[in-house]
Amino acid sequence: MLDATHPPSAEITSIAHIDEAKYEEMYAASIADPEAFWGEAGKRLDWIKPYTKVKNTSFDHHNVDIKWFEDGTLNVCANCVDRHLETRGTQTAIIWESDDPNIAQHITYNELHDQVSKFANVLHALGVKKGERVVLYLPMIPAAAYAMLACARIGAIHSIVFAGFSADALADRINGSGAKLVVTADEAIRGGRATPLKKNVDEALSKCDADVKCLMVHRTGGDVAMNPERDYIYAEEVERVSSHCAPVEMNAEDPLFILYTSGSTGKPKGVVHTSGGYLTYAAMTHQYVFDYQEGDVYWCTADVGWVTGHSYIVYGPLANGATTVMFEGVPNYPDASRFWQVCEKHKVNQFYTAPTAIRMLMGLGADFVESADLSSLRVLGSVGEPINPEAWNWYNEVVGKGNCPIVDTFWQTETGGILITPLPGATATKPGSATRPFFGVQPVVLDPHSGDEIAQTECEGVLAMGDSWPGQSRTIWGDHARFVDTYFTQYKGYFFTGDGCRRDSDGYYWITGRVDDVINVSGHRMGTAEVESALVAHKAVSEAAVVGFPHDLKGQGIWCYVTLMTGEAPSEELRAALVKWVRHEIGPIAKPDVIQFAPGLPKTRSGKIMRRILRKIAEDDYGALGDTSTLADPSVVDDLIANRGNT
Ligand code: 6R9
């Protein structure tokens, strides 16, 4: 049965922090009196000056203003590192598993403190000051965590750019954040293949202000060009600094990081997270959602370039004094047993990955999983996109042997931490449902047309949040109006997630996917407008429309309808050139799956492209095209259908 309910086992309930009754009690308390609930929860952090105010938030679109613990001061790095030294200085903080299966490194909290302090001093020596932005463009190596924590230590704001992004995407983010320093590595190495990060930085910096510096750490030792006016080598700079660096006192509402993410327009948004509320929320969700217990080894396979890596590789686990695994490689290198070999090798207790990886590994068969001893596993997590019940069941049976609760965690870059999720000892799971809200989270289902909140339990609509939680993003960097406009204007008084959802008769939430022009490719968010603007920047292209379509492995694939300039003719060479072009403009994750040459695009008389129709054609669902009578030229649809096969 695909949709059977899986209650928590007696075994897990006996170990777990909380059971169902306790969840109900704590959830009810968190909603009845958020001040009291979060006032208590905030005490899990060490404050320099304790807060006296807890919650001060408004979702009113005239005045969106979100503050938590606003008069408290703290240092995030001190909370993730220094405060653990006395009790767990010699405990492993980070297990780094290299791309090469023969290399791993255990970094204790003492070592982490030493490395982060030195890194912070190097940043300082390069002139980085409190409140300034630092762009990190790094592989999944310990230096990525050091650099993040070093920024937090001196009050600088990091903005990580995923190392799979192109030089152009990097330049946009450097310029957008106004950073004066980029930290990178010579090369990244994944699946045995090198990516020239420093070279990409060089290309990006040619499009940035002349005073932007580059700090490079060594990863491969590969040959790179150095510009003595601008480039610094970490190994040299660190020789000049001491290993003592006092953490700077920060206000709870001082920004901790900016993370650019795709929206429904072409320009990525710099989502801003602040310090006290974010860390409280990341730490608390990490503890309860994964049922993290003292001594556990926890592994999230994400990249620090995504929000999942921020909250659930670095900040949440380290604030909890956990042992967190950081993995440089890919699931299928040297072969498809890699994840499971790493679980066995490091005796991983909690494993957190994305449905796209599960589907890919499922397709390769159970033998790879069965080659490893997975008896240490206790909780399995999923994030990034809806998980289909087949993949859920495979994860449960083949990986978890039916003994590990699956936590399907729904959240977003903007939410800072997990919003809707089962808790291991407390929630009966249903394959494909993210189940119930975390403490303090108030999901509401809105009628997409009227915007009214739907009162009955069983319903379908768009997902919004009725009130704030401490991990919520506070603004978009440099553009508060866009923040208000994107999340608080269409449905007044709510935070709008951009996702559709269904609520079943048990009050469980089933996320059905984005309702805006954001697609989800292998768990990575991609604005269709970004791909379109890359395409139209090519000299042969006059117009482009991009939609998502169902893809067995990636969840959604990228389908591009392209109209060529007069004089240009469709050809296989041009098709390949356009695919390469988009890859180069944005990065490999934006690689189009299908390019369909289209003499015309379906438009309304006012010139709006009707994406609904393009989506249906890409989905091979012509019967459901709906009303095409408002099209300026309905015949273009016939052409698109006739030529769909030639792609
Ligand atoms: C954490 C992260 C956010 C979008 C979100 C939704 C989708 C994430 C999901 C899920 C169904 C889940 N999403 N988790 N959909 N079930 N458990 O992924 O952040 O990269 O910002 O993406 O991902 O569509 O709106 P982000």
Tab-separated table of N, CA, C and O in Angstrom, residues 454-505:
chain	number	residue	atom	x	y	z
A	454	ILE	N	-9.042	28.863	4.283
A	454	ILE	CA	-10.036	27.786	4.240
A	454	ILE	C	-10.101	27.140	5.618
A	454	ILE	O	-9.084	26.683	6.150
A	455	ALA	N	-11.302	27.133	6.185
A	455	ALA	CA	-11.435	26.682	7.571
A	455	ALA	C	-11.507	25.163	7.678
A	455	ALA	O	-10.967	24.573	8.617
A	456	GLN	N	-12.176	24.519	6.701
A	456	GLN	CA	-12.340	23.077	6.904
A	456	GLN	C	-11.009	22.354	6.789
A	456	GLN	O	-10.123	22.777	6.043
A	457	THR	N	-10.910	21.271	7.546
A	457	THR	CA	-9.633	20.553	7.624
A	457	THR	C	-9.213	20.040	6.254
A	457	THR	O	-8.104	20.299	5.783
A	458	GLU	N	-10.107	19.311	5.593
A	458	GLU	CA	-9.739	18.709	4.317
A	458	GLU	C	-9.939	19.738	3.207
A	458	GLU	O	-11.062	20.196	2.986
A	459	CYS	N	-8.859	20.113	2.532
A	459	CYS	CA	-8.999	21.152	1.514
A	459	CYS	C	-7.754	21.214	0.642
A	459	CYS	O	-6.761	20.529	0.898
A	460	GLU	N	-7.820	22.043	-0.374
A	460	GLU	CA	-6.669	22.259	-1.248
A	460	GLU	C	-6.587	23.734	-1.608
A	460	GLU	O	-7.610	24.395	-1.769
A	461	GLY	N	-5.375	24.267	-1.717
A	461	GLY	CA	-5.218	25.678	-2.046
A	461	GLY	C	-3.752	26.044	-2.061
A	461	GLY	O	-2.903	25.213	-2.389
A	462	VAL	N	-3.461	27.293	-1.707
A	462	VAL	CA	-2.051	27.686	-1.624
A	462	VAL	C	-1.645	27.774	-0.160
A	462	VAL	O	-2.456	28.057	0.721
A	463	LEU	N	-0.347	27.529	0.069
A	463	LEU	CA	0.148	27.438	1.447
A	463	LEU	C	0.731	28.780	1.894
A	463	LEU	O	1.584	29.356	1.212
A	464	ALA	N	0.268	29.230	3.040
A	464	ALA	CA	0.802	30.470	3.627
A	464	ALA	C	0.990	30.243	5.123
A	464	ALA	O	0.581	29.210	5.654
A	465	MET	N	1.626	31.200	5.772
A	465	MET	CA	1.822	31.110	7.218
A	465	MET	C	1.102	32.281	7.870
A	465	MET	O	1.213	33.425	7.417
A	466	GLY	N	0.398	31.965	8.951
A	466	GLY	CA	-0.423	32.965	9.607
A	466	GLY	C	0.346	33.861	10.557
A	466	GLY	O	-0.114	34.960	10.886
A	467	ASP	N	1.498	33.408	11.012
A	467	ASP	CA	2.268	34.254	11.928
A	467	ASP	C	3.755	33.920	11.777
A	467	ASP	O	4.118	32.929	11.146
A	468	SER	N	4.584	34.744	12.376
A	468	SER	CA	6.031	34.616	12.230
A	468	SER	C	6.607	33.529	13.140
A	468	SER	O	5.996	33.137	14.127
A	469	TRP	N	7.799	33.045	12.797
A	469	TRP	CA	8.600	32.143	13.618
A	469	TRP	C	10.010	32.713	13.595
A	469	TRP	O	10.365	33.460	12.661
A	470	PRO	N	10.842	32.374	14.578
A	470	PRO	CA	12.114	33.105	14.697
A	470	PRO	C	13.083	32.950	13.530
A	470	PRO	O	13.916	33.829	13.304
A	471	GLY	N	12.972	31.850	12.763
A	471	GLY	CA	13.937	31.605	11.684
A	471	GLY	C	13.603	32.304	10.388
A	471	GLY	O	14.341	32.192	9.407
A	472	GLN	N	12.514	33.017	10.370
A	472	GLN	CA	12.048	33.638	9.135
A	472	GLN	C	13.010	34.704	8.608
A	472	GLN	O	13.612	35.457	9.378
A	473	SER	N	13.119	34.784	7.270
A	473	SER	CA	13.915	35.836	6.654
A	473	SER	C	13.301	37.202	6.982
A	473	SER	O	12.083	37.332	7.090
A	474	ARG	N	14.135	38.212	7.120
A	474	ARG	CA	13.650	39.533	7.525
A	474	ARG	C	13.425	40.488	6.368
A	474	ARG	O	12.653	41.419	6.447
A	475	THR	N	14.190	40.266	5.297
A	475	THR	CA	14.093	41.188	4.162
A	475	THR	C	14.862	40.618	2.972
A	475	THR	O	15.494	39.559	3.087
A	476	ILE	N	14.774	41.304	1.843
A	476	ILE	CA	15.638	41.003	0.709
A	476	ILE	C	16.701	42.088	0.683
A	476	ILE	O	16.378	43.282	0.819
A	477	TRP	N	17.937	41.668	0.543
A	477	TRP	CA	19.056	42.600	0.646
A	477	TRP	C	18.859	43.793	-0.288
A	477	TRP	O	18.714	43.619	-1.502
A	478	GLY	N	18.799	44.965	0.315
A	478	GLY	CA	18.712	46.194	-0.473
A	478	GLY	C	17.363	46.431	-1.117
A	478	GLY	O	17.233	47.347	-1.934
A	479	ASP	N	16.355	45.625	-0.818
A	479	ASP	CA	15.088	45.777	-1.525
A	479	ASP	C	13.918	45.281	-0.668
A	479	ASP	O	13.274	44.276	-0.988
A	480	HIS	N	13.649	46.022	0.405
A	480	HIS	CA	12.572	45.594	1.301
A	480	HIS	C	11.221	45.601	0.579
A	480	HIS	O	10.362	44.768	0.855
A	481	ALA	N	11.068	46.507	-0.372
A	481	ALA	CA	9.796	46.572	-1.114
A	481	ALA	C	9.547	45.267	-1.864
A	481	ALA	O	8.423	44.768	-1.924
A	482	ARG	N	10.613	44.692	-2.389
A	482	ARG	CA	10.447	43.432	-3.108
A	482	ARG	C	10.080	42.289	-2.144
A	482	ARG	O	9.308	41.387	-2.481
A	483	PHE	N	10.642	42.367	-0.949
A	483	PHE	CA	10.306	41.383	0.096
A	483	PHE	C	8.806	41.429	0.379
A	483	PHE	O	8.116	40.406	0.368
A	484	VAL	N	8.321	42.633	0.613
A	484	VAL	CA	6.906	42.830	0.929
A	484	VAL	C	6.045	42.375	-0.252
A	484	VAL	O	5.064	41.648	-0.098
A	485	ASP	N	6.478	42.783	-1.424
A	485	ASP	CA	5.728	42.480	-2.633
A	485	ASP	C	5.653	40.979	-2.915
A	485	ASP	O	4.618	40.445	-3.300
A	486	THR	N	6.760	40.284	-2.704
A	486	THR	CA	6.812	38.861	-3.044
A	486	THR	C	6.036	38.000	-2.064
A	486	THR	O	5.391	37.039	-2.454
A	487	TYR	N	6.125	38.317	-0.788
A	487	TYR	CA	5.603	37.380	0.216
A	487	TYR	C	4.367	37.853	0.961
A	487	TYR	O	3.719	37.043	1.619
A	488	PHE	N	4.061	39.136	0.940
A	488	PHE	CA	3.013	39.643	1.834
A	488	PHE	C	1.912	40.441	1.146
A	488	PHE	O	1.056	40.993	1.824
A	489	THR	N	1.982	40.544	-0.168
A	489	THR	CA	1.053	41.453	-0.831
A	489	THR	C	-0.117	40.739	-1.507
A	489	THR	O	-1.262	41.167	-1.397
A	490	GLN	N	0.178	39.616	-2.158
A	490	GLN	CA	-0.893	38.913	-2.872
A	490	GLN	C	-1.965	38.417	-1.895
A	490	GLN	O	-3.156	38.512	-2.154
A	491	TYR	N	-1.520	37.883	-0.756
A	491	TYR	CA	-2.456	37.406	0.269
A	491	TYR	C	-2.189	38.212	1.537
A	491	TYR	O	-1.229	37.942	2.254
A	492	LYS	N	-3.007	39.204	1.766
A	492	LYS	CA	-2.701	40.189	2.807
A	492	LYS	C	-2.789	39.598	4.213
A	492	LYS	O	-3.725	38.883	4.555
A	493	GLY	N	-1.753	39.911	4.987
A	493	GLY	CA	-1.732	39.443	6.373
A	493	GLY	C	-1.054	38.096	6.558
A	493	GLY	O	-0.951	37.600	7.681
A	494	TYR	N	-0.592	37.494	5.451
A	494	TYR	CA	0.067	36.188	5.536
A	494	TYR	C	1.439	36.241	4.879
A	494	TYR	O	1.692	37.068	4.012
A	495	PHE	N	2.289	35.272	5.250
A	495	PHE	CA	3.514	35.011	4.496
A	495	PHE	C	3.160	33.943	3.464
A	495	PHE	O	2.774	32.820	3.828
A	496	PHE	N	3.288	34.267	2.190
A	496	PHE	CA	2.921	33.348	1.105
A	496	PHE	C	4.152	32.557	0.671
A	496	PHE	O	5.187	33.131	0.349
A	497	THR	N	4.030	31.220	0.672
A	497	THR	CA	5.202	30.380	0.377
A	497	THR	C	5.475	30.221	-1.115
A	497	THR	O	6.585	29.834	-1.495
A	498	GLY	N	4.445	30.439	-1.960
A	498	GLY	CA	4.622	30.149	-3.387
A	498	GLY	C	4.324	28.695	-3.717
A	498	GLY	O	4.423	28.291	-4.868
A	499	ASP	N	3.952	27.900	-2.706
A	499	ASP	CA	3.637	26.488	-2.937
A	499	ASP	C	2.142	26.232	-2.842
A	499	ASP	O	1.433	26.889	-2.071
A	500	GLY	N	1.714	25.239	-3.599
A	500	GLY	CA	0.356	24.740	-3.459
A	500	GLY	C	0.343	23.619	-2.442
A	500	GLY	O	1.384	23.014	-2.171
A	501	CYS	N	-0.807	23.358	-1.850
A	501	CYS	CA	-0.852	22.243	-0.910
A	501	CYS	C	-2.258	21.733	-0.674
A	501	CYS	O	-3.246	22.396	-0.980
A	502	ARG	N	-2.313	20.534	-0.152
A	502	ARG	CA	-3.559	19.885	0.197
A	502	ARG	C	-3.480	19.560	1.685
A	502	ARG	O	-2.393	19.266	2.195
A	503	ARG	N	-4.607	19.668	2.381
A	503	ARG	CA	-4.634	19.240	3.790
A	503	ARG	C	-5.648	18.109	3.873
A	503	ARG	O	-6.776	18.256	3.397
A	504	ASP	N	-5.242	16.983	4.450
A	504	ASP	CA	-6.156	15.836	4.483
A	504	ASP	C	-6.990	15.857	5.765
A	504	ASP	O	-6.866	16.764	6.600
A	505	SER	N	-7.832	14.850	5.907
A	505	SER	CA	-8.788	14.872	7.015
A	505	SER	C	-8.105	14.727	8.377
A	505	SER	O	-8.690	15.044	9.414
